[in-house]
XYZ file of N, CA and C in Angstrom:
435
model
N 0.855 -1.121 0.086
C 0.175 -0.111 0.153
C 1.077 1.316 -0.031
N 2.013 1.168 0.854
C 2.816 2.204 0.893
C 3.583 2.865 -0.469
N 3.958 1.926 -1.368
C 4.597 2.318 -2.559
C 3.310 3.097 -3.549
N 2.192 2.451 -3.463
C 0.994 3.240 -4.331
C 0.465 4.347 -3.714
N 0.440 4.631 -2.243
C -0.080 5.999 -1.620
C 0.810 6.672 -1.524
N 2.388 6.371 -1.034
C 3.095 7.341 -0.453
C 2.958 7.544 1.019
N 4.195 7.841 1.554
C 4.110 7.929 3.127
C 3.245 9.037 3.574
N 3.117 10.339 2.782
C 2.044 11.168 3.596
C 0.684 11.048 3.167
N 0.233 10.031 2.704
C -1.023 9.564 2.275
C -1.623 8.198 2.893
N -0.671 7.500 3.723
C -0.948 6.341 4.196
C -0.093 5.949 5.477
N -0.945 5.767 6.557
C -0.524 5.646 7.883
C -0.993 4.180 8.406
N 0.011 3.310 8.891
C -0.487 2.248 9.508
C -0.906 2.494 10.864
N -2.310 2.103 11.304
C -2.658 2.516 12.585
C -2.692 1.273 13.578
N -2.760 0.027 13.286
C -3.065 -1.141 14.012
C -2.562 -2.388 13.166
N -1.635 -3.259 13.831
C -1.376 -4.504 13.007
C -1.255 -5.584 13.926
N -1.491 -6.768 13.766
C -1.226 -8.178 14.486
C -1.012 -9.004 13.448
N -0.718 -10.366 13.742
C -0.248 -11.298 12.804
C -0.803 -11.414 11.477
N -2.228 -11.454 11.274
C -2.836 -11.571 10.206
C -3.854 -10.560 9.912
N -3.585 -9.398 10.543
C -4.421 -8.068 9.918
C -3.931 -6.812 9.891
N -4.279 -5.723 9.525
C -3.736 -4.495 9.734
C -4.787 -3.545 9.355
N -4.773 -2.258 10.170
C -5.861 -1.274 9.672
C -4.938 0.171 9.387
N -5.107 0.496 8.391
C -4.335 1.863 7.862
C -5.258 2.981 7.536
N -4.861 4.233 7.853
C -5.508 5.255 7.386
C -5.229 5.546 6.026
N -6.085 6.188 4.929
C -5.564 6.490 3.759
C -6.333 7.948 3.590
N -5.426 8.730 3.133
C -5.736 10.210 2.939
C -5.951 10.222 1.346
N -7.116 10.193 0.768
C -7.444 10.508 -0.512
C -9.080 10.659 -0.794
N -9.392 10.996 -1.638
C -10.835 11.293 -2.146
C -11.707 10.353 -2.146
N -11.212 9.185 -2.877
C -11.944 7.847 -2.818
C -11.192 6.640 -2.776
N -11.061 6.063 -1.548
C -10.356 4.862 -1.582
C -10.917 3.625 -2.406
N -12.022 3.576 -2.728
C -12.533 2.501 -3.173
C -12.332 2.594 -4.911
N -11.980 3.923 -5.258
C -11.939 3.996 -6.714
C -10.402 3.794 -6.857
N -9.664 4.686 -5.793
C -8.230 4.879 -6.279
C -7.435 3.608 -5.834
N -8.166 2.880 -4.825
C -6.976 1.594 -4.437
C -7.541 0.419 -4.672
N -9.018 0.112 -4.200
C -9.737 -1.046 -4.459
C -9.991 -1.438 -5.956
N -10.631 -0.643 -6.647
C -11.078 -0.787 -7.996
C -9.938 -0.942 -8.954
N -8.789 -0.247 -8.617
C -7.508 -0.178 -9.407
C -6.858 -1.487 -9.398
N -7.103 -2.369 -8.416
C -6.439 -3.554 -8.202
C -7.295 -4.563 -7.543
N -8.372 -4.820 -8.051
C -9.399 -5.469 -7.479
C -9.220 -6.929 -7.399
N -8.133 -7.772 -7.782
C -7.743 -9.136 -7.772
C -7.296 -9.146 -6.364
N -6.699 -8.213 -5.732
C -6.019 -8.263 -4.395
C -6.817 -8.217 -3.217
N -8.545 -8.031 -3.546
C -9.402 -7.985 -2.392
C -10.703 -8.711 -2.598
N -10.888 -9.356 -1.312
C -12.093 -9.881 -1.101
C -13.478 -8.996 -0.808
N -14.248 -8.906 -1.696
C -15.238 -8.132 -1.557
C -16.727 -8.803 -1.539
N -16.548 -10.128 -1.405
C -17.836 -11.009 -1.112
C -18.623 -10.683 -0.189
N -18.440 -10.041 0.828
C -19.254 -9.740 2.160
C -20.144 -8.332 1.728
N -19.778 -7.666 0.698
C -20.246 -6.298 0.349
C -21.813 -6.458 0.141
N -22.533 -5.372 0.342
C -23.956 -5.647 -0.218
C -24.071 -5.428 -1.662
N -24.960 -6.361 -2.297
C -25.024 -6.504 -3.646
C -25.080 -5.107 -4.165
N -25.970 -4.289 -3.674
C -26.353 -2.930 -4.276
C -25.438 -1.731 -3.682
N -24.165 -2.175 -3.275
C -23.059 -1.216 -2.705
C -23.295 0.162 -3.514
N -22.953 1.335 -2.532
C -22.942 2.467 -3.577
C -21.623 2.744 -4.450
N -20.712 1.713 -4.221
C -19.215 1.838 -4.984
C -19.520 1.049 -6.108
N -20.615 0.139 -6.471
C -20.681 -0.569 -7.638
C -19.388 -1.465 -7.464
N -19.087 -1.947 -6.507
C -17.993 -3.088 -6.302
C -18.662 -4.503 -6.367
N -17.921 -5.075 -7.514
C -18.164 -6.507 -7.633
C -18.053 -7.250 -6.429
N -18.694 -8.457 -6.216
C -18.512 -9.433 -5.225
C -17.592 -10.401 -5.650
N -16.372 -10.133 -5.261
C -15.326 -11.215 -5.970
C -14.248 -11.967 -4.917
N -13.799 -12.818 -5.177
C -12.371 -13.505 -4.416
C -13.081 -13.855 -2.773
N -14.045 -14.362 -2.913
C -14.749 -14.985 -1.711
C -13.700 -15.933 -1.102
N -13.363 -15.700 0.074
C -12.127 -16.580 0.956
C -10.968 -16.824 0.140
N -10.649 -15.880 -0.855
C -9.313 -16.364 -1.572
C -7.997 -16.058 -0.646
N -7.208 -17.298 -0.509
C -5.930 -16.797 0.422
C -5.218 -15.784 -0.132
N -4.806 -14.872 0.828
C -3.786 -13.799 0.445
C -4.531 -12.460 0.007
N -5.786 -12.505 -0.133
C -6.471 -11.306 -0.405
C -6.911 -10.408 0.696
N -6.812 -9.189 0.507
C -7.272 -8.253 1.308
C -8.595 -8.269 1.746
N -9.099 -7.642 2.848
C -10.551 -7.637 3.245
C -11.076 -6.489 3.873
N -12.011 -5.583 3.570
C -12.405 -4.596 4.323
C -13.499 -5.050 5.322
N -13.004 -5.156 6.462
C -13.648 -5.336 7.815
C -15.349 -4.496 7.683
N -14.952 -3.509 7.394
C -16.122 -2.650 7.496
C -17.217 -2.660 6.290
N -16.849 -3.719 5.346
C -17.671 -3.838 4.158
C -18.294 -2.679 3.398
N -17.257 -1.808 3.128
C -17.684 -0.873 2.516
C -18.326 0.576 3.142
N -18.384 0.452 4.527
C -18.699 1.479 5.112
C -17.492 2.379 5.618
N -17.764 3.642 5.548
C -16.599 4.639 5.821
C -16.302 4.726 7.367
N -15.018 4.369 7.886
C -14.735 4.238 9.102
C -14.377 6.004 9.498
N -15.062 6.502 10.464
C -14.692 7.673 10.869
C -13.820 8.023 11.932
N -13.951 6.922 13.043
C -13.068 7.171 14.334
C -12.615 5.664 14.577
N -11.273 5.826 14.899
C -10.598 4.272 15.079
C -9.690 4.697 16.494
N -9.853 3.528 17.398
C -9.083 3.661 18.568
C -8.282 2.059 18.659
N -7.015 2.174 18.657
C -6.464 0.944 18.678
C -5.434 0.780 19.949
N -5.898 0.010 21.141
C -5.300 0.076 22.402
C -4.115 -1.030 22.526
N -4.334 -2.168 22.220
C -3.224 -3.296 21.874
C -3.799 -4.467 21.069
N -3.083 -5.538 21.030
C -3.307 -6.661 20.240
C -4.688 -7.131 20.657
N -5.773 -7.158 19.679
C -6.916 -7.810 19.666
C -8.119 -6.910 20.409
N -7.506 -5.621 20.593
C -8.261 -4.667 21.180
C -8.488 -3.179 20.706
N -9.392 -2.984 19.469
C -9.720 -1.888 18.883
C -10.978 -1.622 18.597
N -11.439 -0.486 18.306
C -12.720 -0.364 18.122
C -12.772 0.578 16.952
N -14.135 0.789 16.133
C -14.077 1.975 15.043
C -15.720 2.365 15.080
N -15.887 3.252 14.580
C -17.118 4.046 14.434
C -17.161 4.069 12.694
N -18.419 3.906 12.145
C -18.615 4.022 10.775
C -19.872 5.206 10.555
N -19.527 5.756 9.378
C -20.530 6.742 8.957
C -21.951 5.841 9.032
N -23.102 6.527 9.257
C -24.317 6.101 9.308
C -24.799 5.061 10.136
N -23.750 4.992 11.242
C -24.171 4.017 12.489
C -25.396 3.744 12.709
N -25.824 2.639 12.925
C -27.237 2.447 13.576
C -26.942 1.358 14.691
N -27.704 1.618 15.951
C -27.981 1.130 17.059
C -28.581 -0.430 16.577
N -27.662 -1.302 17.246
C -28.231 -2.753 16.983
C -28.875 -3.330 18.078
N -30.034 -3.895 17.959
C -30.785 -4.374 18.978
C -30.540 -6.144 18.844
N -31.025 -6.947 19.898
C -30.971 -8.233 20.007
C -32.145 -8.841 20.550
N -32.511 -9.873 20.210
C -33.568 -10.765 20.788
C -33.335 -11.612 21.887
N -33.850 -11.469 23.161
C -33.427 -12.410 24.376
C -34.921 -13.088 24.588
N -34.922 -14.376 25.322
C -35.996 -14.828 25.984
C -35.383 -15.228 27.440
N -36.651 -15.054 28.416
C -36.312 -15.424 29.689
C -37.727 -15.872 30.182
N -37.683 -17.153 30.914
C -38.836 -17.686 31.263
C -40.171 -17.816 30.367
N -39.654 -18.253 29.041
C -40.754 -18.074 27.954
C -41.146 -16.549 27.522
N -40.472 -15.567 28.022
C -41.094 -14.264 27.386
C -39.792 -13.847 26.511
N -40.203 -13.233 25.470
C -39.337 -12.713 24.413
C -39.305 -11.319 24.199
N -38.246 -10.903 24.364
C -38.157 -9.209 24.373
C -36.845 -9.006 23.570
N -36.759 -7.659 23.098
C -35.451 -7.066 22.402
C -34.814 -6.167 23.491
N -33.599 -6.160 23.568
C -32.729 -5.511 24.370
C -31.586 -4.702 23.290
N -31.040 -3.612 23.949
C -30.027 -2.918 23.518
C -28.913 -3.014 24.549
N -27.828 -3.347 24.310
C -26.845 -3.764 25.261
C -25.414 -2.954 25.277
N -24.940 -2.617 26.265
C -23.751 -1.801 26.045
C -22.735 -2.738 26.855
N -21.678 -2.626 26.590
C -20.500 -3.447 26.989
C -19.134 -2.446 27.289
N -18.249 -2.776 28.353
C -17.145 -2.063 28.287
C -16.153 -3.123 27.637
N -15.793 -2.585 26.318
C -14.663 -3.330 25.447
C -13.277 -2.699 25.679
N -13.038 -1.698 25.872
C -11.775 -1.178 26.022
C -10.996 -0.994 27.181
N -9.692 -1.396 27.329
C -9.254 -1.176 28.699
C -7.431 -0.810 28.201
N -7.075 0.351 28.870
C -6.068 1.169 28.415
C -4.788 0.133 28.956
N -4.703 -0.883 29.849
C -3.733 -1.738 30.230
C -2.929 -2.165 29.064
N -1.675 -1.809 28.668
C -0.827 -2.639 27.818
C 0.462 -3.052 28.385
N 0.890 -4.321 28.422
C 2.061 -4.543 29.010
C 3.115 -5.021 27.925
N 2.779 -4.752 26.637
C 3.617 -4.919 25.652
C 4.393 -3.763 24.934
N 3.418 -2.496 25.041
C 3.960 -1.235 24.409
C 3.965 -0.058 25.453
N 4.619 0.910 25.042
C 4.403 2.289 25.699
C 4.184 3.413 24.945
N 3.493 4.414 25.634
C 3.068 5.765 24.833
C 4.204 6.438 24.906
N 4.749 6.945 23.611
C 5.831 8.156 23.479
C 5.066 9.219 24.256
N 5.901 9.997 24.809
C 5.471 11.177 25.574
C 5.382 12.358 24.587
N 3.978 13.054 24.409
C 3.524 14.101 23.776
C 3.070 13.492 22.280
N 2.611 12.514 22.515
C 2.399 11.434 21.072
C 1.141 10.715 21.374
N 0.394 10.237 20.076
C -0.490 9.023 20.256
C 0.386 7.945 19.816
N 1.572 7.824 19.427
C 2.306 6.721 18.993
C 2.638 5.793 20.134
N 3.053 4.595 19.840
C 3.678 3.723 20.806
C 4.908 2.837 20.345
N 5.618 2.510 21.253
C 6.893 1.597 20.857
C 6.873 0.554 21.805
N 7.324 -0.524 21.372
C 7.641 -1.864 22.171
C 8.371 -1.342 23.361
N 8.238 -2.032 24.625
C 8.978 -2.090 25.806
C 10.223 -2.524 25.467
N 10.495 -3.674 24.743
C 11.877 -4.050 24.429
C 12.561 -2.968 23.857
N 12.224 -1.991 23.012
C 13.138 -0.952 22.464
C 13.251 -0.016 23.604
N 12.368 0.209 24.508
C 12.569 1.073 25.806
C 13.476 0.800 26.764
N 13.476 -0.835 27.157
C 14.518 -1.221 27.781
C 16.086 -1.340 27.264
N 16.101 -1.567 26.019
C 17.540 -1.449 25.229
C 17.982 -0.218 25.626
N 17.153 0.876 25.170
C 17.956 2.299 25.290
C 18.225 2.452 26.538
N 17.382 2.182 27.629
C 17.689 2.477 29.172
C 19.085 1.916 29.560
N 19.252 0.523 28.927
C 20.544 -0.414 29.231
C 21.623 0.352 28.542
N 21.536 0.873 27.247
C 22.627 1.332 26.822
C 23.115 2.582 27.481
N 22.289 3.567 27.981
C 22.738 4.716 28.671
C 22.968 4.389 30.039
N 23.129 3.172 30.809
C 23.526 3.006 31.914
C 25.046 2.704 32.259
């Protein structure tokens, strides 16, 4: 992605073993990135009538990239540590679920605490939102002792 977009228009926000999330600064990422190289993307879970006219291709194709938001525009992102991130999309709607208790069926709206700031693998760079691994911090500390 970096060679295509350039360092000033592409920033890695979050990464783990099999996934990554990055910010793209462009007018239309679907036209400029995805449609330009559709063979690299799994768009099989998009709505058939999606507003980008994205064809539904490459279902579960190994090595293909997948848009977790399925064509929705991500407006906010928070990544705290491995497997702990959240994002908000445009035109968000509240999701309700059906539960039953003692043979009575009812719908509920549920809120959960999902994000925790505790991270024992990375530290926050002072005056920044960026982080570095503790290993680097320890190596620098030992170097100056």
